[in-house]
Short mmCIF file of C-alpha atoms in Angstrom, two decimals:
data_model
loop_
_atom_site.label_atom_id
_atom_site.label_comp_id
_atom_site.label_asym_id
_atom_site.label_seq_id
_atom_site.Cartn_x
_atom_site.Cartn_y
_atom_site.Cartn_z
CA MET V 1 -12.17 -13.23 13.80
CA TYR V 2 -9.09 -13.67 16.00
CA SER V 3 -7.93 -11.49 18.90
CA GLU V 4 -5.31 -11.71 21.63
CA VAL V 5 -5.27 -10.16 25.11
CA PHE V 6 -2.53 -10.36 27.75
CA SER V 7 -3.28 -11.24 31.35
CA THR V 8 -1.53 -12.95 34.28
CA THR V 9 -1.84 -16.06 36.41
CA ILE V 10 -0.39 -16.55 39.89
CA PHE V 11 2.34 -19.18 40.29
CA GLY V 12 3.61 -19.37 43.86
CA LEU V 13 4.35 -15.80 44.92
CA ASP V 14 4.92 -14.57 41.39
CA ALA V 15 2.71 -13.95 38.41
CA LEU V 16 3.22 -15.18 34.85
CA VAL V 17 2.01 -13.25 31.80
CA VAL V 18 -0.35 -15.42 29.76
CA HIS V 19 -1.93 -15.06 26.33
CA VAL V 20 -5.73 -15.08 26.15
CA GLU V 21 -6.56 -16.02 22.56
CA ILE V 22 -10.09 -15.76 21.21
CA ASP V 23 -11.50 -16.99 17.92
CA ALA V 24 -15.08 -15.94 17.14
CA GLY V 25 -16.55 -17.26 13.89
CA ASP V 26 -19.62 -18.53 12.10
CA GLY V 27 -21.23 -21.80 13.09
CA LEU V 28 -23.54 -23.23 15.69
CA PRO V 29 -23.55 -21.22 18.95
CA PHE V 30 -20.67 -22.60 20.95
CA PHE V 31 -18.41 -21.36 23.77
CA GLU V 32 -15.43 -23.53 24.68
CA MET V 33 -12.31 -22.81 26.75
CA SER V 34 -8.97 -24.62 26.89
CA GLY V 35 -5.50 -24.23 28.41
CA TYR V 36 -5.34 -26.24 31.67
CA LEU V 37 -8.00 -24.22 33.48
CA ALA V 38 -9.31 -24.47 37.04
CA VAL V 39 -13.05 -24.54 37.75
CA GLN V 40 -13.18 -20.79 38.53
CA VAL V 41 -11.85 -19.99 35.06
CA ARG V 42 -14.22 -22.37 33.25
CA GLU V 43 -17.16 -20.82 35.07
CA ALA V 44 -16.30 -17.49 33.41
CA LYS V 45 -18.19 -18.46 30.26
CA GLU V 46 -21.66 -17.49 31.44
CA ARG V 47 -20.44 -14.54 33.54
CA VAL V 48 -18.67 -13.06 30.53
CA ARG V 49 -21.56 -13.64 28.11
CA VAL V 50 -24.16 -12.04 30.40
CA SER V 51 -21.94 -9.13 31.47
CA ILE V 52 -21.26 -8.24 27.82
CA LYS V 53 -25.00 -8.25 27.10
CA ASN V 54 -25.85 -6.18 30.18
CA SER V 55 -23.14 -3.67 29.28
CA GLY V 56 -25.02 -2.89 26.07
CA TYR V 57 -23.01 -4.87 23.50
CA GLU V 58 -24.81 -7.24 21.18
CA LEU V 59 -23.14 -10.46 20.05
CA ARG V 60 -24.57 -12.44 17.16
CA PRO V 61 -24.88 -16.21 17.61
CA GLN V 62 -21.39 -17.53 16.95
CA ARG V 63 -18.79 -20.13 17.70
CA ILE V 64 -16.35 -18.82 20.37
CA LEU V 65 -13.16 -20.61 21.30
CA VAL V 66 -10.93 -19.28 24.12
CA ASN V 67 -7.42 -20.60 24.70
CA ILE V 68 -5.17 -19.42 27.52
CA SER V 69 -1.52 -20.30 27.00
CA PRO V 70 0.97 -21.61 28.01
CA ALA V 71 -1.00 -24.81 28.49
CA ASP V 72 1.44 -26.43 30.95
CA VAL V 73 0.66 -23.91 33.72
CA LYS V 74 -2.63 -24.23 35.60
CA LYS V 75 -4.74 -21.07 35.51
CA ALA V 76 -6.93 -20.36 38.50
CA GLY V 77 -8.90 -17.47 39.95
CA THR V 78 -11.49 -15.08 38.54
CA GLY V 79 -9.09 -12.51 37.10
CA PHE V 80 -9.51 -13.84 33.54
CA ASP V 81 -13.12 -12.61 33.19
CA LEU V 82 -12.17 -9.13 32.04
CA PRO V 83 -9.48 -10.12 29.49
CA ILE V 84 -11.79 -12.79 28.03
CA ALA V 85 -14.61 -10.25 27.64
CA VAL V 86 -12.25 -7.73 26.03
CA GLY V 87 -10.95 -10.43 23.67
CA ILE V 88 -14.45 -11.42 22.60
CA LEU V 89 -15.42 -7.80 21.98
CA ALA V 90 -12.20 -7.25 20.02
CA ALA V 91 -12.91 -10.33 17.91
CA ASN V 92 -16.33 -8.86 17.12
CA GLY V 93 -14.93 -5.48 16.07
CA TYR V 94 -15.77 -3.42 19.13
CA ILE V 95 -12.05 -2.82 19.88
CA ASN V 96 -9.03 -2.37 17.61
CA ASN V 97 -6.69 -5.34 18.20
CA ASN V 98 -3.61 -3.14 17.78
CA LYS V 99 -4.50 -1.23 20.95
CA LEU V 100 -4.17 -4.39 23.06
CA LYS V 101 -0.57 -5.23 22.24
CA ASP V 102 1.07 -3.36 25.13
CA ILE V 103 -1.58 -3.84 27.82
CA VAL V 104 -2.04 -6.43 30.59
CA ILE V 105 -5.60 -6.80 31.90
CA VAL V 106 -6.89 -8.53 35.04
CA GLY V 107 -10.31 -8.39 36.69
CA GLU V 108 -13.46 -10.25 37.62
CA LEU V 109 -16.83 -9.40 36.07
CA SER V 110 -20.25 -9.24 37.67
CA LEU V 111 -23.36 -10.01 35.64
CA ASP V 112 -24.13 -6.28 35.31
CA GLY V 113 -20.72 -5.59 33.75
CA SER V 114 -19.06 -4.11 36.83
CA VAL V 115 -15.48 -5.13 37.64
CA ASN V 116 -14.68 -6.74 41.01
CA ALA V 117 -11.38 -6.89 42.89
CA VAL V 118 -9.13 -9.95 42.57
CA SER V 119 -6.24 -11.39 44.56
CA GLY V 120 -2.58 -11.12 43.60
CA VAL V 121 -2.76 -7.82 41.71
CA LEU V 122 0.58 -6.66 43.11
CA SER V 123 2.35 -9.68 41.61
CA SER V 124 0.48 -9.17 38.34
CA VAL V 125 1.68 -5.58 38.01
CA ILE V 126 5.26 -6.60 38.82
CA ALA V 127 5.12 -9.31 36.13
CA ALA V 128 3.69 -6.87 33.58
CA LYS V 129 6.46 -4.38 34.28
CA GLU V 130 9.23 -6.99 34.16
CA ASN V 131 7.95 -8.27 30.81
CA GLY V 132 8.06 -4.83 29.23
CA TYR V 133 4.37 -3.90 29.11
CA SER V 134 3.64 -0.21 29.53
CA ILE V 135 0.04 -0.34 30.81
CA CYS V 136 -1.74 -2.54 33.34
CA ILE V 137 -5.52 -2.37 33.79
CA VAL V 138 -6.89 -3.59 37.12
CA PRO V 139 -10.19 -3.37 39.07
CA VAL V 140 -10.65 0.05 40.64
CA ASN V 141 -10.73 -1.56 44.11
CA ASN V 142 -7.20 -2.90 43.51
CA LEU V 143 -5.85 0.42 42.27
CA TYR V 144 -4.13 1.56 45.48
CA GLU V 145 -2.34 -1.76 45.78
CA ALA V 146 -1.29 -1.76 42.11
CA ARG V 147 0.04 1.81 42.26
CA LEU V 148 2.70 0.73 44.78
CA ILE V 149 4.73 -0.31 41.73
CA ARG V 150 6.33 2.56 39.83
CA GLY V 151 7.53 2.60 36.24
CA ILE V 152 4.32 1.33 34.63
CA SER V 153 1.01 3.09 33.93
CA ILE V 154 -1.83 1.72 36.06
CA TYR V 155 -5.53 2.27 35.37
CA GLY V 156 -8.43 1.10 37.52
CA VAL V 157 -11.74 0.33 35.85
CA LYS V 158 -15.15 0.25 37.48
CA ASN V 159 -17.03 -1.52 34.69
CA LEU V 160 -16.66 -2.91 31.18
CA LYS V 161 -17.95 0.27 29.53
CA GLU V 162 -15.21 2.37 31.14
CA LEU V 163 -12.56 0.00 29.85
CA LEU V 164 -13.86 0.08 26.26
CA SER V 165 -14.09 3.87 26.39
CA PHE V 166 -10.44 4.00 27.39
CA LEU V 167 -9.27 1.45 24.82
CA ASN V 168 -11.13 3.07 21.92
CA ASN V 169 -10.95 6.75 22.75
CA GLY V 170 -8.31 7.12 25.46
CA ILE V 171 -10.99 8.60 27.74
CA PHE V 172 -10.72 7.77 31.42
CA PRO V 173 -12.74 9.09 34.39
CA ASP V 174 -10.74 11.81 36.15
CA ARG V 175 -12.42 10.99 39.46
CA ILE V 176 -10.39 7.77 39.78
CA ASN V 177 -6.98 9.18 38.96
CA ASN V 178 -7.47 12.30 41.10
CA VAL V 179 -8.37 10.25 44.17
CA VAL V 180 -5.41 7.95 43.73
CA GLU V 181 -2.82 10.63 43.15
CA GLY V 182 -4.02 12.56 46.19
CA GLN V 183 -3.97 9.58 48.54
CA HIS V 184 -1.18 7.40 47.22
CA HIS V 185 1.37 8.24 49.89
CA SER V 186 -1.18 8.01 52.71
CA VAL V 187 -1.31 4.26 52.09
CA PHE V 188 2.09 3.86 53.74
CA ALA V 189 0.94 5.43 57.01
CA ALA V 190 -2.48 3.83 57.15
CA PHE V 191 -1.30 0.86 59.23
CA ASP V 192 0.63 2.65 61.99
CA ASN V 193 -1.70 1.22 64.61
CA ASP V 194 -0.96 1.58 68.33
CA HIS V 195 0.39 -1.61 69.84
CA LEU V 196 -0.19 -3.05 73.26
CA ASP V 197 2.48 -1.84 75.67
CA PHE V 198 4.85 -3.86 77.83
CA LYS V 199 4.43 -1.30 80.60
CA ASP V 200 0.98 -2.80 81.23
CA ILE V 201 2.60 -6.06 82.39
CA ARG V 202 3.60 -6.17 86.04
CA GLY V 203 6.58 -8.20 87.25
CA GLN V 204 8.23 -10.92 85.09
CA MET V 205 11.49 -9.01 84.76
CA ILE V 206 13.43 -12.05 83.54
CA ALA V 207 10.83 -12.69 80.83
CA LYS V 208 10.96 -9.04 79.74
CA ARG V 209 14.74 -9.17 79.44
CA ALA V 210 14.56 -12.44 77.48
CA THR V 211 11.89 -11.01 75.16
CA LEU V 212 14.07 -7.98 74.49
CA VAL V 213 17.04 -10.21 73.59
CA ALA V 214 14.90 -12.44 71.37
CA ALA V 215 13.40 -9.49 69.49
CA ALA V 216 16.79 -7.84 69.01
CA GLY V 217 18.20 -10.90 67.24
CA MET V 218 14.92 -12.41 65.93
CA HIS V 219 15.55 -15.56 67.99
CA ASN V 220 12.94 -18.30 68.40
CA LEU V 221 11.45 -18.02 71.88
CA LEU V 222 9.52 -20.41 74.12
CA TYR V 223 7.50 -19.26 77.15
CA VAL V 224 6.84 -21.88 79.84
CA GLY V 225 4.76 -21.12 82.91
CA ALA V 226 1.58 -21.49 84.91
CA PRO V 227 -1.81 -20.45 83.52
CA GLY V 228 -2.44 -16.73 83.86
CA SER V 229 1.21 -15.77 84.32
CA GLY V 230 1.25 -13.51 81.24
CA LYS V 231 2.70 -15.67 78.44
CA THR V 232 0.12 -14.68 75.83
CA MET V 233 0.26 -11.02 76.88
CA PHE V 234 4.00 -11.03 76.23
CA ALA V 235 3.66 -12.70 72.84
CA LYS V 236 1.03 -10.24 71.59
CA ARG V 237 3.35 -7.32 72.36
CA ILE V 238 6.45 -8.65 70.59
CA SER V 239 5.56 -7.28 67.16
CA GLY V 240 5.50 -3.80 68.69
CA ILE V 241 9.23 -3.88 69.52
CA LEU V 242 10.54 -5.55 66.36
CA PRO V 243 12.65 -3.41 63.98
CA GLU V 244 10.87 -1.52 61.23
CA LEU V 245 10.45 -3.19 57.87
CA THR V 246 12.48 -2.02 54.92
CA TYR V 247 10.48 -1.01 51.85
CA GLU V 248 11.56 -4.22 50.08
CA GLU V 249 10.41 -6.37 53.02
CA ALA V 250 7.10 -4.49 53.25
CA LEU V 251 6.48 -4.91 49.53
CA GLN V 252 7.19 -8.66 49.75
CA ILE V 253 4.81 -9.09 52.69
CA THR V 254 2.12 -7.06 50.94
CA LYS V 255 2.52 -9.28 47.88
CA ILE V 256 2.11 -12.41 50.01
CA TYR V 257 -1.07 -11.09 51.62
CA SER V 258 -2.42 -10.00 48.25
CA ILE V 259 -1.99 -13.48 46.78
CA ALA V 260 -3.52 -15.06 49.88
CA GLY V 261 -6.55 -12.78 49.56
CA CYS V 262 -5.90 -11.25 53.01
CA LEU V 263 -5.16 -7.71 51.87
CA SER V 264 -7.83 -5.13 52.54
CA ARG V 265 -8.48 -2.23 50.20
CA ASN V 266 -6.09 0.76 50.29
CA SER V 267 -3.56 -1.16 52.39
CA PHE V 268 0.19 -1.45 52.42
CA ILE V 269 1.60 -3.63 55.20
CA LYS V 270 4.21 -1.65 57.07
CA LYS V 271 4.31 -3.54 60.38
CA ARG V 272 5.80 -6.98 60.87
CA PRO V 273 3.06 -9.64 60.81
CA PHE V 274 1.84 -11.42 63.93
CA ARG V 275 0.07 -14.71 63.22
CA SER V 276 -1.47 -16.86 65.94
CA PRO V 277 -3.19 -19.93 64.45
CA HIS V 278 -5.39 -22.14 66.63
CA HIS V 279 -4.11 -25.63 67.41
CA SER V 280 -6.98 -27.15 65.37
CA ILE V 281 -5.52 -25.73 62.14
CA THR V 282 -5.11 -28.11 59.20
CA LYS V 283 -1.74 -28.94 57.74
CA THR V 284 -2.62 -27.27 54.43
CA ALA V 285 -3.68 -24.03 56.13
CA PHE V 286 -0.52 -24.12 58.24
CA LEU V 287 2.07 -24.93 55.56
CA GLY V 288 0.26 -23.74 52.44
CA GLY V 289 -0.88 -25.66 49.40
CA GLY V 290 -4.28 -26.87 48.27
CA ALA V 291 -5.69 -27.69 44.85
CA VAL V 292 -4.66 -24.18 43.83
CA PRO V 293 -1.56 -23.63 46.04
CA LYS V 294 -1.70 -20.60 48.32
CA PRO V 295 0.52 -19.40 51.17
CA GLY V 296 -0.08 -20.87 54.63
CA GLU V 297 0.36 -19.41 58.11
CA ILE V 298 4.13 -19.90 58.14
CA THR V 299 4.41 -17.78 55.00
CA LEU V 300 1.94 -15.15 56.20
CA ALA V 301 4.18 -14.80 59.27
CA SER V 302 7.34 -14.19 57.20
CA SER V 303 9.47 -11.30 58.49
CA GLY V 304 7.28 -11.28 61.60
CA VAL V 305 6.09 -13.52 64.42
CA LEU V 306 4.41 -16.92 64.32
CA PHE V 307 2.89 -17.50 67.77
CA LEU V 308 1.82 -21.00 68.78
CA ASP V 309 -0.19 -20.73 71.99
CA GLU V 310 -0.70 -23.93 73.98
CA LEU V 311 2.13 -25.59 72.08
CA THR V 312 1.47 -29.08 73.47
CA GLU V 313 -2.06 -29.03 72.02
CA PHE V 314 -0.81 -28.83 68.45
CA PRO V 315 -0.77 -32.21 66.67
CA ALA V 316 2.66 -33.79 66.30
CA TYR V 317 2.45 -33.73 62.49
CA ILE V 318 1.97 -29.95 62.57
CA LEU V 319 4.93 -29.33 64.87
CA GLU V 320 7.23 -31.76 63.07
CA SER V 321 6.40 -30.10 59.76
CA LEU V 322 8.07 -26.94 61.13
CA ARG V 323 11.52 -28.50 61.28
CA GLN V 324 12.57 -28.03 57.66
CA PRO V 325 11.00 -24.55 57.14
CA LEU V 326 12.76 -23.30 60.28
CA GLU V 327 16.11 -24.42 58.92
CA ASP V 328 15.66 -23.55 55.23
CA LYS V 329 13.60 -20.37 55.76
CA ALA V 330 11.39 -21.58 52.91
CA ILE V 331 8.69 -24.18 52.29
CA ARG V 332 8.72 -26.13 49.03
CA LEU V 333 5.47 -27.68 47.85
CA VAL V 334 5.41 -30.02 44.85
CA ARG V 335 2.16 -30.37 42.92
CA LEU V 336 2.03 -32.42 39.71
CA SER V 337 5.77 -31.99 39.06
CA LYS V 338 5.52 -28.21 39.67
CA GLU V 339 7.42 -26.76 42.65
CA TYR V 340 6.00 -23.83 44.58
CA VAL V 341 8.43 -22.06 46.90
CA TYR V 342 7.08 -19.83 49.68
CA PRO V 343 9.21 -17.95 52.25
CA SER V 344 9.01 -19.00 55.90
CA ASP V 345 11.54 -16.70 57.54
CA PHE V 346 9.74 -15.90 60.78
CA MET V 347 10.41 -15.58 64.49
CA LEU V 348 8.80 -18.57 66.20
CA VAL V 349 7.26 -17.77 69.58
CA ALA V 350 5.41 -20.43 71.56
CA ALA V 351 3.77 -20.72 74.97
CA MET V 352 2.96 -23.79 77.04
CA ASN V 353 2.33 -25.04 80.54
CA PRO V 354 5.05 -27.16 82.22
CA CYS V 355 2.58 -29.96 83.05
CA ARG V 356 -1.09 -30.85 82.66
CA CYS V 357 -2.23 -28.80 85.66
CA GLY V 358 0.26 -26.08 84.74
CA TYR V 359 1.93 -25.45 88.10
CA TYR V 360 5.07 -27.58 88.09
CA PRO V 361 7.63 -27.18 89.77
CA ASP V 362 5.47 -25.62 92.52
CA ARG V 363 4.71 -28.80 94.46
CA LYS V 364 2.29 -26.93 96.71
CA ARG V 365 -0.11 -26.70 93.80
CA CYS V 366 1.12 -29.36 91.34
CA ASN V 367 0.13 -32.97 92.03
CA CYS V 368 1.37 -34.38 88.71
CA SER V 369 3.69 -37.37 88.98
CA GLU V 370 7.12 -37.29 87.40
CA ARG V 371 5.86 -39.78 84.86
CA ASP V 372 2.88 -37.57 83.98
CA ILE V 373 5.17 -34.57 83.59
CA ALA V 374 7.56 -36.49 81.35
CA ARG V 375 4.65 -37.75 79.25
CA PHE V 376 3.23 -34.23 78.94
CA LEU V 377 6.56 -32.72 77.86
CA GLY V 378 7.12 -35.70 75.57
CA ARG V 379 4.46 -34.32 73.26
CA ILE V 380 7.22 -32.04 71.99
CA SER V 381 10.05 -33.91 70.30
CA GLN V 382 13.68 -33.14 71.05
CA PRO V 383 14.30 -31.73 67.52
CA ILE V 384 11.53 -29.17 68.15
CA TRP V 385 12.92 -28.26 71.59
CA ASP V 386 16.27 -27.80 69.90
CA ARG V 387 14.93 -25.26 67.43
CA PHE V 388 14.08 -22.76 70.14
CA ASP V 389 17.00 -20.41 70.72
CA MET V 390 15.65 -19.32 74.09
CA ASN V 391 13.40 -20.82 76.77
CA VAL V 392 11.93 -18.65 79.52
CA HIS V 393 10.11 -19.73 82.67
CA PHE V 394 7.36 -17.49 84.04
CA GLU V 395 7.31 -17.30 87.82
CA PRO V 396 4.01 -16.68 89.66
CA ILE V 397 3.31 -12.96 90.06
CA ASP V 398 3.37 -11.58 93.61
CA PHE V 399 0.39 -9.64 94.90
CA LYS V 400 2.73 -6.71 95.56
CA ASP V 401 3.61 -6.54 91.88
CA LEU V 402 -0.08 -6.26 90.98
CA SER V 403 -1.07 -3.77 93.67
CA GLU V 404 1.81 -1.25 93.60
CA GLU V 405 1.33 2.01 91.78
CA GLU V 406 2.82 2.01 88.27
CA SER V 407 5.03 5.02 88.93
CA ILE V 408 7.23 3.22 91.45
CA PHE V 409 7.92 0.15 89.36
CA LYS V 410 11.56 -0.31 88.49
CA GLU V 411 10.61 -2.36 85.46
CA ASN V 412 9.00 0.66 83.82
CA ILE V 413 12.19 0.85 81.78
CA TYR V 414 10.66 -2.08 79.92
CA THR V 415 8.08 -0.09 78.04
CA THR V 416 7.39 -0.89 74.41
CA LYS V 417 8.97 2.38 73.29
CA HIS V 418 12.15 1.86 75.32
CA MET V 419 12.49 -1.75 74.20
CA ARG V 420 11.88 -0.81 70.55
CA ASP V 421 14.61 1.83 70.75
CA ILE V 422 17.08 -0.77 72.00
CA VAL V 423 16.03 -3.27 69.32
CA GLU V 424 16.41 -0.65 66.58
CA ARG V 425 19.89 0.24 67.86
CA VAL V 426 20.94 -3.42 67.90
CA HIS V 427 19.45 -3.90 64.44
CA ILE V 428 21.69 -1.12 63.10
CA ILE V 429 24.70 -2.89 64.62
CA GLN V 430 23.69 -6.12 62.88
CA GLN V 431 23.14 -4.35 59.56
CA ARG V 432 26.68 -2.98 59.69
CA ARG V 433 28.11 -6.34 60.67
CA PHE V 434 26.36 -8.24 57.90
CA LYS V 435 26.53 -5.60 55.18
CA GLU V 436 28.54 -7.97 52.98
CA CYS V 437 26.23 -10.91 53.69
CA SER V 438 22.67 -11.75 52.71
CA ILE V 439 21.44 -11.85 56.31
CA TYR V 440 19.97 -9.21 58.62
CA PHE V 441 19.80 -10.74 62.11
CA ASN V 442 22.09 -12.76 64.37
CA SER V 443 19.63 -15.66 64.35
CA GLN V 444 20.22 -16.09 60.61
CA MET V 445 23.94 -16.75 60.94
CA GLU V 446 25.26 -19.96 59.40
CA THR V 447 28.28 -21.94 60.65
CA THR V 448 30.77 -19.81 58.71
CA ASP V 449 29.23 -16.59 60.02
CA ILE V 450 29.40 -17.89 63.59
CA LYS V 451 33.11 -18.59 63.21
CA ASN V 452 33.68 -15.07 61.89
CA TYR V 453 31.50 -13.07 64.28
CA CYS V 454 31.32 -15.17 67.47
CA ILE V 455 34.97 -15.44 68.43
CA LEU V 456 35.48 -16.54 72.03
CA GLY V 457 38.32 -16.10 74.52
CA THR V 458 39.74 -18.90 76.66
CA LYS V 459 37.39 -18.30 79.62
CA GLU V 460 34.35 -18.13 77.38
CA LYS V 461 35.30 -21.40 75.66
CA GLN V 462 35.76 -23.15 78.99
CA LEU V 463 32.37 -21.95 80.24
CA LEU V 464 30.65 -23.06 77.05
CA GLU V 465 32.36 -26.45 77.19
CA LYS V 466 31.04 -27.05 80.72
CA ALA V 467 27.52 -26.14 79.62
CA TYR V 468 27.79 -28.34 76.53
CA ASN V 469 28.67 -31.39 78.63
CA LYS V 470 26.32 -30.65 81.54
CA PHE V 471 23.20 -30.10 79.45
CA ASN V 472 24.07 -32.64 76.72
CA LEU V 473 23.73 -29.98 74.05
CA THR V 474 23.57 -30.78 70.36
CA ALA V 475 25.67 -28.96 67.78
CA ARG V 476 22.58 -26.92 66.93
CA GLY V 477 22.10 -26.00 70.57
CA TYR V 478 25.77 -24.98 70.81
CA ASN V 479 25.40 -22.66 67.81
CA LYS V 480 22.19 -21.16 69.18
CA ILE V 481 23.92 -20.24 72.44
CA LEU V 482 26.60 -18.43 70.44
CA LYS V 483 24.00 -16.56 68.39
CA VAL V 484 22.08 -15.45 71.46
CA ALA V 485 25.33 -14.45 73.21
CA ARG V 486 26.22 -12.34 70.17
CA THR V 487 22.90 -10.51 70.48
CA ILE V 488 23.36 -9.98 74.24
CA ALA V 489 26.82 -8.53 73.53
CA ASP V 490 25.28 -6.22 70.91
CA ILE V 491 22.75 -4.95 73.46
CA ALA V 492 25.66 -4.20 75.78
CA GLU V 493 27.45 -2.55 72.83
CA SER V 494 30.37 -4.93 73.28
CA SER V 495 32.38 -5.95 70.24
CA GLU V 496 33.50 -9.12 72.03
CA ILE V 497 31.42 -11.90 73.56
CA GLN V 498 32.21 -12.07 77.28
CA THR V 499 31.55 -14.68 79.96
CA SER V 500 28.52 -12.77 81.26
CA HIS V 501 26.99 -12.88 77.78
CA ILE V 502 27.65 -16.62 77.49
CA SER V 503 26.22 -17.23 80.97
CA GLU V 504 22.99 -15.39 80.17
CA ALA V 505 22.62 -17.22 76.85
CA ILE V 506 23.13 -20.57 78.62
CA SER V 507 20.45 -19.69 81.18
CA TYR V 508 17.92 -19.52 78.35
CA ARG V 509 18.59 -23.12 77.27
CA ASN V 510 17.39 -25.02 80.34
CA ILE V 511 13.93 -24.82 81.90
CA LEU V 512 13.30 -26.29 85.34
CA GLY V 513 15.99 -28.90 84.74
CA VAL V 514 13.48 -31.10 82.92
CA MET V 515 14.57 -30.64 79.30
#
């Protein structure tokens, strides 16, 4: 007997609805699967057979053929267990086939018949809704995530028996629905964790100002300084002052983390991500990909911060691979003529020492030769230097800064709350400016946008021309100065870019006179 069940497979960041076809008939006992399947899907045969038996359903010896179409898309993951089991039971008369026509089913089965959580459920529910299905059945542990999508009925099942009871009789355990309805909105507030505060950092006023400017415009930022001067402390606090995510941005990030298998139960990501991969990371983990392509670190950092600590320790092939994603705001991976597109629109923050010992240009402590310093900095290519909008040098911290009581510090205005308020205000200014465009921050401006929104007077042009010639700037560097100056003007609530704004932006392009 023939049956058909609808499920989904993940393709990039989206899900595709697939047809799980089952034919169960007389003949020698046989269980075969086809449809361009990954190893995880082929392994479902024994899991499904045993889980059906342990759920109390008897299958006579028969010939079972499972086909998952379309056959030109690779199917991976364990989410096909449940639809395959339902299809086999329907083919054997345990379920009416007509009741499966408007339902999408995903889930992994244990040998005892219980249903386990799977990755990418959020994308699966979106695909089911967009394709006109009215019901989506998911593992109970994925129910909170799935219920973020409105306009489609979502049911979470704990085991195979519950699902058959629902399909045949419309009976569903009230305990599941009551819990979800009562806690659905609490998911949005569950991740309002307290962030580290900038008020805990003593001194480094210039770095605090630069960090504020970078966060306000989402500019790429490089910290350079001696060991122990606070570079990593600064970077870890940046996500706390970034503007709040819109619902659409939060939903996109949650979808990315769901597909990557990084989403914990009952979670909805409301804060901008902060990713800090170690310099030993592989290229696949960094960019994404693999036999079954999944998002990498640059995608997991989208709409947030990608922090590369000890920048010079990262292999050249990792750093050079950043060049195109930073420009295109997307990473395109081609696998067997299929193109997977993942977003990579992040704020790049990096930290490094100025030399091997870390103390240059303090010649009292640094004994590195000029050649050694040039070789050390040469680990970073000029195109990578050029992609940082702002460079900040960390000066050694005075003992007085560390020993004074907190209450008398002038820099207490640079608390996380105060900085976040300024960033939010500047973000509103940018939203109004770019309301007719598809961008949100000054750092995202293209050449046409720069011409429209970064108009300079005669004095400002002359100052920028001197800097262009003195520092041998590239066209990209010239544009980045204008973008940063636009953000500085926004902080000052100035509609026009003035010489003071240009001067400050220029100061963030040159570190120690060595670049």
